[in-house]
Tab-separated table of C-alpha atoms and ligand atoms in Angstrom:
chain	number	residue	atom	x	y	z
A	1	UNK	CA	109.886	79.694	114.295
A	2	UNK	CA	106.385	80.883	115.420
A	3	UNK	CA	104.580	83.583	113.372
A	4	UNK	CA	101.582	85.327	115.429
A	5	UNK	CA	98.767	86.914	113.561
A	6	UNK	CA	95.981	89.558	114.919
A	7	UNK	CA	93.286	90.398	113.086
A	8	UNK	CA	90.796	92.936	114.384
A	9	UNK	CA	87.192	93.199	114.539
A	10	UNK	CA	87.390	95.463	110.885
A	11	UNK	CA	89.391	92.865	109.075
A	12	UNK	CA	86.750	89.748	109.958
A	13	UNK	CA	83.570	92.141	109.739
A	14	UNK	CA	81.848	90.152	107.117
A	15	UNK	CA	81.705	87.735	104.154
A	16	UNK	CA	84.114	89.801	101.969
A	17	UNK	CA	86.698	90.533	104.947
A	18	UNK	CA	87.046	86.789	105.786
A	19	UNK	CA	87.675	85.890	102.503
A	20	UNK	CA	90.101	88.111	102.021
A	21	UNK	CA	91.583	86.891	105.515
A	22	UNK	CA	91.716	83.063	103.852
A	23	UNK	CA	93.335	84.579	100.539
A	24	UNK	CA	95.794	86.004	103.011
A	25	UNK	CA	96.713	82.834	105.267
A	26	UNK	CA	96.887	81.021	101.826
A	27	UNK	CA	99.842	82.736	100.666
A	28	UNK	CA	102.014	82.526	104.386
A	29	UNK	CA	103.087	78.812	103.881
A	30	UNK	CA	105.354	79.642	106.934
A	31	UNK	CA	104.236	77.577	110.008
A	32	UNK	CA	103.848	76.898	112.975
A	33	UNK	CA	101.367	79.910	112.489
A	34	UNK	CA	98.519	81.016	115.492
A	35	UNK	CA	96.000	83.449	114.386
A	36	UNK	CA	94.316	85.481	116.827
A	37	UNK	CA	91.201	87.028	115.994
A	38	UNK	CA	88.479	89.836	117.243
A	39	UNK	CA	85.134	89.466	117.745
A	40	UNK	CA	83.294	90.470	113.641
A	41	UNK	CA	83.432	94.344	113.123
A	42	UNK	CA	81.155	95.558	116.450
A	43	UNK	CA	80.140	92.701	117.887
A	44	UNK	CA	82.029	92.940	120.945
A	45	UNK	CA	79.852	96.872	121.514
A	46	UNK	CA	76.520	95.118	120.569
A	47	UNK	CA	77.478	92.156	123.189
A	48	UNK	CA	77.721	95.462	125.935
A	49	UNK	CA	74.288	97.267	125.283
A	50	UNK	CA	72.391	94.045	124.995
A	51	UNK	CA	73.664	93.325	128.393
A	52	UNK	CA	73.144	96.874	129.384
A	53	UNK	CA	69.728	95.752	128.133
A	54	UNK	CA	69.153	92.854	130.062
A	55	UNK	CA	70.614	94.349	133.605
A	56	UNK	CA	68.146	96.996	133.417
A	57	UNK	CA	65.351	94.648	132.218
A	58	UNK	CA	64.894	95.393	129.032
A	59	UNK	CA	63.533	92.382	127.962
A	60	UNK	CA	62.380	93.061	124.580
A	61	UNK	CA	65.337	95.176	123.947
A	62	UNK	CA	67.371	92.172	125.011
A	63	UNK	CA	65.490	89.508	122.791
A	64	UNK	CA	65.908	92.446	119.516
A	65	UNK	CA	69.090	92.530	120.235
A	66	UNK	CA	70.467	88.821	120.263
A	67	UNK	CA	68.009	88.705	117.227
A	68	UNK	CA	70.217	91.184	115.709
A	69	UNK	CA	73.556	89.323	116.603
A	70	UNK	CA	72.279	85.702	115.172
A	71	UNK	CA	70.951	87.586	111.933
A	72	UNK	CA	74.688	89.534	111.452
A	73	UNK	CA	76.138	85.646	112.189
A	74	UNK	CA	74.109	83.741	110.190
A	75	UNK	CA	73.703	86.633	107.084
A	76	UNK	CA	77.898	86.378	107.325
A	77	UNK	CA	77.568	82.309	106.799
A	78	UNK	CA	75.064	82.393	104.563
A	79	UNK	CA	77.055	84.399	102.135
A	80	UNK	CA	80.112	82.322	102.516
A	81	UNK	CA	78.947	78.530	102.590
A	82	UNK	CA	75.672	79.078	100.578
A	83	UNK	CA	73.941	76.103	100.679
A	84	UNK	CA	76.782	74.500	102.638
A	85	UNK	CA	76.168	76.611	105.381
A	86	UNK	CA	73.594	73.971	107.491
A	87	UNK	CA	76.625	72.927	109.950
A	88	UNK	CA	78.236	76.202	110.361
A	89	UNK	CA	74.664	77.807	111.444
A	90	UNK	CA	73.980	74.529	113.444
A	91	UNK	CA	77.428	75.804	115.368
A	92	UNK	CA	76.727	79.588	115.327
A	93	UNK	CA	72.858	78.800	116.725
A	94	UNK	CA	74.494	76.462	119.545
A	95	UNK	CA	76.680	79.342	120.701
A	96	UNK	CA	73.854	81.950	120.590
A	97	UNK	CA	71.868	79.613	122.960
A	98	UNK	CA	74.782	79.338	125.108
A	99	UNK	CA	75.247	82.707	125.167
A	100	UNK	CA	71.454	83.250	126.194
A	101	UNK	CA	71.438	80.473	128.590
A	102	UNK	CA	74.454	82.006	130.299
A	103	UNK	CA	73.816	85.245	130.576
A	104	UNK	CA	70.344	83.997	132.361
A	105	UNK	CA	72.318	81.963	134.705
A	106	UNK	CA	74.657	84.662	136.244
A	107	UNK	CA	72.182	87.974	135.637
A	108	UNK	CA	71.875	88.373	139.427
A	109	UNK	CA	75.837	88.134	140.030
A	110	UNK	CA	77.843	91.599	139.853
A	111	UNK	CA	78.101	93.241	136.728
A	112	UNK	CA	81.903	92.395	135.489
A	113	UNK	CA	81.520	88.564	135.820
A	114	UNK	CA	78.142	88.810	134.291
A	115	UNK	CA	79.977	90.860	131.555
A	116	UNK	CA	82.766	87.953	131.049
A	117	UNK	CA	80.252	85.440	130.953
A	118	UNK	CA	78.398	87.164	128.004
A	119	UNK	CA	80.732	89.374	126.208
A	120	UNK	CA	82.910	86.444	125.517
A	121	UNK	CA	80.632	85.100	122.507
A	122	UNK	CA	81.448	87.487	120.243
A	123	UNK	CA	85.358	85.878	119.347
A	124	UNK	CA	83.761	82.476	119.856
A	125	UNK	CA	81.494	83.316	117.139
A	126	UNK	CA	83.763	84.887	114.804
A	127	UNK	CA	86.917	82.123	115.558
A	128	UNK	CA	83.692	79.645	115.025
A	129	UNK	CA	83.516	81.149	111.276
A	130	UNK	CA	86.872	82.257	110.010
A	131	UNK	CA	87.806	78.448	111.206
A	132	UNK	CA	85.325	76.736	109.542
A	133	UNK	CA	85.514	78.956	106.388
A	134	UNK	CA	89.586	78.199	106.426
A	135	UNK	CA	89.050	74.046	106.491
A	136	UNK	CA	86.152	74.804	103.430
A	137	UNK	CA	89.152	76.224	101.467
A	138	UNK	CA	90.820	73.528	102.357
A	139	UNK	CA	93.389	74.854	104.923
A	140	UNK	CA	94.218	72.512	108.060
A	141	UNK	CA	92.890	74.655	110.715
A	142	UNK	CA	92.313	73.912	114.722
A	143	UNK	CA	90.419	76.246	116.495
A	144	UNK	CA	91.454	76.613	120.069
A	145	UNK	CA	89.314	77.734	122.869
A	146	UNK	CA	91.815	81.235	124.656
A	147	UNK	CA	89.901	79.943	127.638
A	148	UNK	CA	91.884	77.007	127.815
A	149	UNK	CA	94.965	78.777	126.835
A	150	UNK	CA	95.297	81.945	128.545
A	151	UNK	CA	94.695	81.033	132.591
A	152	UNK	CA	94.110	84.439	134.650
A	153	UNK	CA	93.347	85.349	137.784
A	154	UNK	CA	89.469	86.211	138.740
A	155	UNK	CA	89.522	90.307	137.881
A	156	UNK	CA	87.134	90.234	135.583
A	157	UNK	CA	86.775	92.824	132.791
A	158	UNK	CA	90.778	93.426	133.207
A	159	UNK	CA	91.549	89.850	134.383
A	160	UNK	CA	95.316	89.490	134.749
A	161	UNK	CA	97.430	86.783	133.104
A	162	UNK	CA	98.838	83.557	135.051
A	163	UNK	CA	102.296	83.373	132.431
A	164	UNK	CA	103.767	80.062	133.715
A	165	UNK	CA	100.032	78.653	133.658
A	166	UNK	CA	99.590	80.066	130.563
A	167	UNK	CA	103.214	79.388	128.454
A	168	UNK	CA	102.450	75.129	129.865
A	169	UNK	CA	99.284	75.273	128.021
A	170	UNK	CA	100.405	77.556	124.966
A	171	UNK	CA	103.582	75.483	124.142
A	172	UNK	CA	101.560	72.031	124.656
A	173	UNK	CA	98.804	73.751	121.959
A	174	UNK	CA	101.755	74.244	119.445
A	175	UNK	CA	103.633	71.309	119.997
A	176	UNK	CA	101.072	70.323	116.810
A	177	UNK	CA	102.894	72.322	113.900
A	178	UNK	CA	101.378	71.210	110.996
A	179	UNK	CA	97.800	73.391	111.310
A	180	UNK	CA	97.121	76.640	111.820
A	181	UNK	CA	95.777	77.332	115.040
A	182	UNK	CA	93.008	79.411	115.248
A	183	UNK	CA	91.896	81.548	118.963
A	184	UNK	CA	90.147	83.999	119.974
A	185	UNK	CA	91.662	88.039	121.129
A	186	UNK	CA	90.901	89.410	124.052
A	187	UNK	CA	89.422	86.678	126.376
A	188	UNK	CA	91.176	83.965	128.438
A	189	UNK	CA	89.655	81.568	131.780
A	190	UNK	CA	90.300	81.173	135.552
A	191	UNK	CA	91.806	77.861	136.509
A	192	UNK	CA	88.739	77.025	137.750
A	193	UNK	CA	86.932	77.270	134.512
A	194	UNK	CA	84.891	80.853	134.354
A	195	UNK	CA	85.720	83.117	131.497
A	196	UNK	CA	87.461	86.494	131.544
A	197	UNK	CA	89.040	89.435	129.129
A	198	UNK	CA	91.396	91.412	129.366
A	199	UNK	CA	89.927	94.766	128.620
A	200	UNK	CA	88.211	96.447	125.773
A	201	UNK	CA	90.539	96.076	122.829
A	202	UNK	CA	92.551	93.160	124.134
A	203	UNK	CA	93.205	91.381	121.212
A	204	UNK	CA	96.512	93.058	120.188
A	205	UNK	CA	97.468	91.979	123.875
A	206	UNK	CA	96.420	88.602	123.174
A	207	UNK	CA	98.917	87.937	120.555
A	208	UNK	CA	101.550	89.437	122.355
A	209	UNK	CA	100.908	86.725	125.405
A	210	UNK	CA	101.025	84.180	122.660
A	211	UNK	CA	104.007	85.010	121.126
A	212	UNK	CA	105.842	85.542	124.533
A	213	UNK	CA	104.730	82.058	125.588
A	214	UNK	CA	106.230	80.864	122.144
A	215	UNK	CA	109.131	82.765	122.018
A	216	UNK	CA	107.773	83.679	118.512
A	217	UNK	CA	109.630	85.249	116.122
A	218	UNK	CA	107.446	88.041	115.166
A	219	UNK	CA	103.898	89.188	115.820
A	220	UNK	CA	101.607	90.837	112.288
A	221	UNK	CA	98.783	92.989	113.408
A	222	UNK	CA	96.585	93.151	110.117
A	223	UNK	CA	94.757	96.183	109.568
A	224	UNK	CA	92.797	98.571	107.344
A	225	UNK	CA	95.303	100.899	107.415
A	226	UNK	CA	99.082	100.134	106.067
A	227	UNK	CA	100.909	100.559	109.627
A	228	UNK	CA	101.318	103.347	112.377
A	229	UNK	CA	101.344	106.927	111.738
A	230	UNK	CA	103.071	110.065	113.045
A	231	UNK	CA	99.299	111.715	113.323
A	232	UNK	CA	95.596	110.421	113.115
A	233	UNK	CA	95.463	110.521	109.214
A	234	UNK	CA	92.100	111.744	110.025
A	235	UNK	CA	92.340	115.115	111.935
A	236	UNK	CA	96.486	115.516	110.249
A	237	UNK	CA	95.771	116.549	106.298
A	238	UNK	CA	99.818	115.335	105.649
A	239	UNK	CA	100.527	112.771	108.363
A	240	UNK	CA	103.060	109.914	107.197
A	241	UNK	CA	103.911	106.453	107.985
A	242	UNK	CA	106.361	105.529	110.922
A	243	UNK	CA	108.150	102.633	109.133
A	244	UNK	CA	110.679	101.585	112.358
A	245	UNK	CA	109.929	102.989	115.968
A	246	UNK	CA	110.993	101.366	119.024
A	247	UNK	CA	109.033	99.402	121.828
A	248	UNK	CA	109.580	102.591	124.266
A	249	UNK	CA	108.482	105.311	121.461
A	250	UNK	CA	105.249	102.957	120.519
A	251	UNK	CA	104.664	103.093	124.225
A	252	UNK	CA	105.171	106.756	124.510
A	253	UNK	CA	103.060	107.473	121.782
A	254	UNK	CA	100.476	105.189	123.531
A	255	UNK	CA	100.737	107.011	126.594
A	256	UNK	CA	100.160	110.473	125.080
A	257	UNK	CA	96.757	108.745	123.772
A	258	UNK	CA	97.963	107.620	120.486
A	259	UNK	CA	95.891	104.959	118.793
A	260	UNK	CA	98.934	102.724	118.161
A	261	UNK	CA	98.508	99.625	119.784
A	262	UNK	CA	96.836	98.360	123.204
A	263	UNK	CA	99.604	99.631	125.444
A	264	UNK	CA	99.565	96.280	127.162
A	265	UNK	CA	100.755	94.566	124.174
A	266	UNK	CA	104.540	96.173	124.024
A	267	UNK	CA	105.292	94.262	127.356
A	268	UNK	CA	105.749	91.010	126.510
A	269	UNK	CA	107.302	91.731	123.145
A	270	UNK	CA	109.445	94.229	124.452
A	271	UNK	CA	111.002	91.507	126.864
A	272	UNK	CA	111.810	88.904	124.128
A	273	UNK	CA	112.785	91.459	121.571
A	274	UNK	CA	109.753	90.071	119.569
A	275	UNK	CA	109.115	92.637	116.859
A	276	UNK	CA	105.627	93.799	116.447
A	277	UNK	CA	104.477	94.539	112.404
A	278	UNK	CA	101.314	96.409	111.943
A	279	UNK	CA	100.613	95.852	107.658
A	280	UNK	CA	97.608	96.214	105.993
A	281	UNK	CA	95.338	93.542	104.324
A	282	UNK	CA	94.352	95.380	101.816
A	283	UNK	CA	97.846	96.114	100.279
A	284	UNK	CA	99.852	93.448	100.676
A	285	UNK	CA	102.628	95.406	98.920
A	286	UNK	CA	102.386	98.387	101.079
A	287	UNK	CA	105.782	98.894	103.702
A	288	UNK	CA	104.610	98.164	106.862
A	289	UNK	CA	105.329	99.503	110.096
A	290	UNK	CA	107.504	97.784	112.745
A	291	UNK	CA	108.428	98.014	116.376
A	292	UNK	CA	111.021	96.412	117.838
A	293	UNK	CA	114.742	97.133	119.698
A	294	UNK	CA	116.416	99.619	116.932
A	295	UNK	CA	115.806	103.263	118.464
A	296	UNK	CA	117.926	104.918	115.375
A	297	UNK	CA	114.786	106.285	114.033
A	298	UNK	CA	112.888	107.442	116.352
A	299	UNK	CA	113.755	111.091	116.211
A	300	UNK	CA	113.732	111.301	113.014
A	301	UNK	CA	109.954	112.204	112.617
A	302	UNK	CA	107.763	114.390	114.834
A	303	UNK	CA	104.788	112.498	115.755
A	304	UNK	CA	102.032	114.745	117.075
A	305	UNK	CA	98.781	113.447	119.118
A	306	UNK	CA	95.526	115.688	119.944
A	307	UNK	CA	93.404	114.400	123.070
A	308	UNK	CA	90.207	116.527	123.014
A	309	UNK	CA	87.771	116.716	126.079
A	310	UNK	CA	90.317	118.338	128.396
A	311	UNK	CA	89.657	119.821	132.204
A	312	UNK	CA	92.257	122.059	133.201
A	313	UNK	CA	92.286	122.173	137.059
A	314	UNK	CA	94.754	124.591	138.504
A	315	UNK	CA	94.605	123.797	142.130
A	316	UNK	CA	96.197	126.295	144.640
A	317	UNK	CA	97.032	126.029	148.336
A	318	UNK	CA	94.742	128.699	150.142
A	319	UNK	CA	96.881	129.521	152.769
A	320	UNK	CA	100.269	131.284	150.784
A	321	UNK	CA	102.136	127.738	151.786
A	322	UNK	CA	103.790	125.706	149.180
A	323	UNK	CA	102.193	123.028	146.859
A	324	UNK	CA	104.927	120.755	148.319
A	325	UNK	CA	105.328	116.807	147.776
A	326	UNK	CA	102.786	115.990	150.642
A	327	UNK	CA	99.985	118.037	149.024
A	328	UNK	CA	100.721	116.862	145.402
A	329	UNK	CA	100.879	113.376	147.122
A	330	UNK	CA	97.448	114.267	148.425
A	331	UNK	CA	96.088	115.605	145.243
A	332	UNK	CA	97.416	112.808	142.752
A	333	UNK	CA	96.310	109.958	145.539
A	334	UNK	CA	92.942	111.534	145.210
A	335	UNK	CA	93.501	111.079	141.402
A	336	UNK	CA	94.264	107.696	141.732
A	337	UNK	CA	91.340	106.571	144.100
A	338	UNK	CA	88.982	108.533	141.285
A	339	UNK	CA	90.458	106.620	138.493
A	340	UNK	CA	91.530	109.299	136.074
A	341	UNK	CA	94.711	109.986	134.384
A	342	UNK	CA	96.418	113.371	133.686
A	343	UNK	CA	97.803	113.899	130.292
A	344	UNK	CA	99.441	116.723	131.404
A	345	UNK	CA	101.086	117.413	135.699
A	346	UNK	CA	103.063	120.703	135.676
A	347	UNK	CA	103.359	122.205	139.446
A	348	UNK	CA	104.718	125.662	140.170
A	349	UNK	CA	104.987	126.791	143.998
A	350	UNK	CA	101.845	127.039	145.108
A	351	UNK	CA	100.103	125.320	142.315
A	352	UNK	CA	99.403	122.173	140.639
A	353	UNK	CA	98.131	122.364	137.197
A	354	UNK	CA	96.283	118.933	135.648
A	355	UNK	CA	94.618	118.295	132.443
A	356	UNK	CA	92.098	115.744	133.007
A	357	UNK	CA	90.024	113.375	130.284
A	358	UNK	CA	86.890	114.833	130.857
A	359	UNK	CA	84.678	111.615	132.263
A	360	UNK	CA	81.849	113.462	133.781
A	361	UNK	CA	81.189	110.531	136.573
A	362	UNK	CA	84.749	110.509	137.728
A	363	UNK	CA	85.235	114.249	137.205
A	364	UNK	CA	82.914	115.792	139.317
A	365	UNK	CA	83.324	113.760	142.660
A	366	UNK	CA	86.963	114.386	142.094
A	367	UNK	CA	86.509	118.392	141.753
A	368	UNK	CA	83.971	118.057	144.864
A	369	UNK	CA	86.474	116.717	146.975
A	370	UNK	CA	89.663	119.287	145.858
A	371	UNK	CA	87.100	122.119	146.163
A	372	UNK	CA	86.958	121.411	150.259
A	373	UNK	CA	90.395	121.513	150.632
A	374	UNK	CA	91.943	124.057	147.802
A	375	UNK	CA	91.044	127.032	145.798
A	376	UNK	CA	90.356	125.055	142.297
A	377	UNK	CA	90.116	126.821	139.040
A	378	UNK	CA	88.608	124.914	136.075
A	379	UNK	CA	88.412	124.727	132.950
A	380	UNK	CA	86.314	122.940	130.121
A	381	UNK	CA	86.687	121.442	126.018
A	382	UNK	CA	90.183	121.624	125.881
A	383	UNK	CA	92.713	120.247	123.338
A	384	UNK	CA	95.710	118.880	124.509
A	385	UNK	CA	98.643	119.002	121.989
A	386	UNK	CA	101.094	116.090	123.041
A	387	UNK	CA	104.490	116.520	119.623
A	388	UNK	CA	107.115	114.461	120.313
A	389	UNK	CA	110.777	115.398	119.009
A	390	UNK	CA	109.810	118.550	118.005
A	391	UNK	CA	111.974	121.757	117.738
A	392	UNK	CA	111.391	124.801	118.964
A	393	UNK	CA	110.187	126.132	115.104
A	394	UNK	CA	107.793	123.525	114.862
A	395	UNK	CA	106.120	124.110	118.157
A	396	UNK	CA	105.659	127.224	117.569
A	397	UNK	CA	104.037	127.073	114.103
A	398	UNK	CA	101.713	124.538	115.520
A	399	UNK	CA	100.877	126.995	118.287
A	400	UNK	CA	100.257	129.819	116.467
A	401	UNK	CA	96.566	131.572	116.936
A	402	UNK	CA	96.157	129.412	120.070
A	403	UNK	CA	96.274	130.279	123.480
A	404	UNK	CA	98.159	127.916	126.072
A	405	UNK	CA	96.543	127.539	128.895
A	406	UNK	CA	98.992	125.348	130.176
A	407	UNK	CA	102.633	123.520	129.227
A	408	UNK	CA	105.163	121.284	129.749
A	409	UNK	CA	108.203	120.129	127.690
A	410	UNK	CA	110.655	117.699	128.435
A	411	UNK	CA	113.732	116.293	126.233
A	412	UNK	CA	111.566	114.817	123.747
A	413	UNK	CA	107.868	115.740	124.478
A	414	UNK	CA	106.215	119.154	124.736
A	415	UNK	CA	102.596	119.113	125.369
A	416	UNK	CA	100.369	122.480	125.118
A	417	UNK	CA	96.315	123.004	126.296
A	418	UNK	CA	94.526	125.009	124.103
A	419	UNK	CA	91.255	125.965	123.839
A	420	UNK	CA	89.523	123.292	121.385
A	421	UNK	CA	86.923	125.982	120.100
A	422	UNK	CA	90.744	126.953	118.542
A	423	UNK	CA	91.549	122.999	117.695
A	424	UNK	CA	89.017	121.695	115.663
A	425	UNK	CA	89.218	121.183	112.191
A	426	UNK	CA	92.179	119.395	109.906
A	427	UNK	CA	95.529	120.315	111.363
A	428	UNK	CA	98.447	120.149	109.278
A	429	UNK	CA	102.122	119.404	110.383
A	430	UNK	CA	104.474	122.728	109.077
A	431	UNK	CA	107.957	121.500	107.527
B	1	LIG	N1	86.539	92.598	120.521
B	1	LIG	C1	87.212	93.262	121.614
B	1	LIG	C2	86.883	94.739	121.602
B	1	LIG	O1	86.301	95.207	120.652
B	1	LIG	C3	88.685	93.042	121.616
B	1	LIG	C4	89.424	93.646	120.436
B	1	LIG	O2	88.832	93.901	119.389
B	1	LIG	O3	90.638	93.832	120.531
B	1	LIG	O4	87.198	95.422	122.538
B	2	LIG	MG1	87.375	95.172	118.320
């Protein structure tokens, strides 16, 4: 059965990485095998200011820019082919002019088709490399164009998928089991031919539409890190690896703002029973983590997530009526049409309390508009605490010296705004 592989923009972000990536696919004998890859470390966020560049006519900035981009390319081939490297660079050049030449084409067209056009180039260029390197090791590769193979609709930027389109062209792709195929994350192409993504870190996502469209039997997301975590290892001194979760805690812990896993990824998975192992490539012996049906061990672990940049609004009727479902219809519609999400909705009877990620250009039209109709309290730089499965002792420990501003708690999730003047800092998880 199908394998699926993912690697990210860290595990391709130069000559060392991808060679460790072709030690790795050299010990999986296991076909048919499709590797999906990123675009090399940040390409795909020097692809967005060089067209930031170029839409606000920045020339030269433009020009130092795609300079940049073909040195980081070329410096990567270099160091892998040596003095082989003459066709590879021929290839990586090619695309670099196509890039140029396209962005040119469509710079008067609206921004998120220009962006598709452009910001494509950066998995072409890496698949373009890691493919070639893979046949110089002598490993049958064929690199396949996502454009061809995952058909969406014309919403660029966060272009939608077309799954019967897409599983005809997938299964006729790896109907050839012998190679390894090799395709790009995050981008796919309109029946008519015009390229698309699927949103900013939709590679993970990418793998899962394969693997749907294959009925594959498992999906390895290869990372820097040995799997997913109960806490960001970074601000959690004593966070530990989840070795089993299920698809709905992964996609709770995505919800709360957990940097598992592109939340659009569990979908497709979820709906085959496809499991989903995150493992790192630099410890191949390291347990991984896995997601998949078995719930047993979910609860076993408290996981605890900490989105910073918080608004509290606390937005009150002014007339002494009730904050009843046709004002909080009102309120989150408003929401809706501002594009924000609320980590945290707790109403009381005259009051509807939010916590809001604190995007200054959303924000403020939003608080404008409550402001005419409600008495709005606000509040800045907060910490939301999101633990899930804790107890009551835990929560508490985790609260102390902090004020709440504002709660909620449910069966298995209790979320608590703090100040984050009293959140920064390592935070450690009491047992
Ligand atoms: N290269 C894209 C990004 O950085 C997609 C991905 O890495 O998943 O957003
Ligand atoms: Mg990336």
């Amino acid at each position: 059965m199908t394998q699926v592989f993912k690697f990210g923009g860290a595990s391709v972000q130069d000559a060392a990485a991808i060679r460790r990536v072709g030690e790795l696919l050299a010990r999986f004998r296991a076909r048919p095998l499709i590797v999906v890859v990123s675009a090399m470390g940040k390409t795909t966020n020097a692809l967005e200011a060089l067209l930031a560049a170029a839409r606000e006519g920045e020339a030269a900035d433009y020009q130092e820019r795609l300079e940049t981009l073909r040195r980081e390319h070329l410096t990567t081939v270099e160091a892998l082919f040596g003095d082989r490297a003459g066709p590879v660079k021929k290839r990586v050049e090619s695309l670099l002019t196509e890039l140029d030449q396209r962005h040119r084409r469509h710079a008067r067209r609206e921004r998120p088709f220009h962006y598709d056009q452009t910001v494509c180039f950066g998995e072409l260029l890496s698949t373009t490399i890691i493919s070639a390197w893979l046949d110089e090791i002598g490993m049958a590769t064929e690199w396949q164009d996502a454009r061809d193979l995952v058909v969406t609709d014309d919403c660029y930027q966060a272009a939608n998928v077309d799954w019967q389109a897409t599983a005809e062209r997938v299964r006729a792709m790896a109907s050839d089991n012998d190679r390894i195929h090799i395709t790009q994350g995050f981008i796919g192409g309109t029946v008519e031919g015009t390229s698309t993504t699927l949103g900013r870190e939709g590679s993970d996502f990418s793998a899962a539409i394969l693997a749907h469209c294959l009925d594959a039997e498992e999906v390895t997301i290869w990372k820097d890190v040995p799997g997913i975590f109960n806490a960001d290892p970074r601000r959690v001194d004593n966070a530990v690896q989840l070795e089993q979760i299920s698809y709905d805690e992964a996609v709770e812990l995505a919800w709360h703002g957990a940097k598992v896993i592109h939340p659009k990824t569990l979908g497709p998975l979820q709906q085959k029973s496809i499991p989903l192992t995150v493992r790192s490539f630099e410890d191949l012996e390291a347990p991984p983590s896995t997601i998949g049906q078995d719930t047993r061990f979910d609860t076993q672990t408290p996981s605890l997530i900490l989105r910073e940049a918080q608004t509290l609004l606390e937005i009150r009727t002014r007339d002494f009526t009730f904050m009843d479902e046709a004002r909080q219809h009102d309120i989150l519609g408003r929401l809706v049409e501002a594009g924000l999400h609320a980590g945290l909705i707790d109403a009381g009877a005259m009051r509807l309390s939010l916590s809001l990620d604190g995007h200054p250009e959303r924000l403020e039209p939003l608080v404008a508009s409550l402001c005419e109709d409600y008495a709005v309290e606000r509040c800045d730089d907060l910490t939301l605490l999101n633990v899930r499965h804790a107890d009551d002792a835990l929560l508490a420990a985790l609260s102390a010296g902090r004020d709440s501003l504002a709660e909620r708690r449910n069966a298995d999730t209790a979320q608590r705004l703090f100040p984050g003047s009293q959140c920064r800092g390592t935070w450690h998880i009491p047992r």
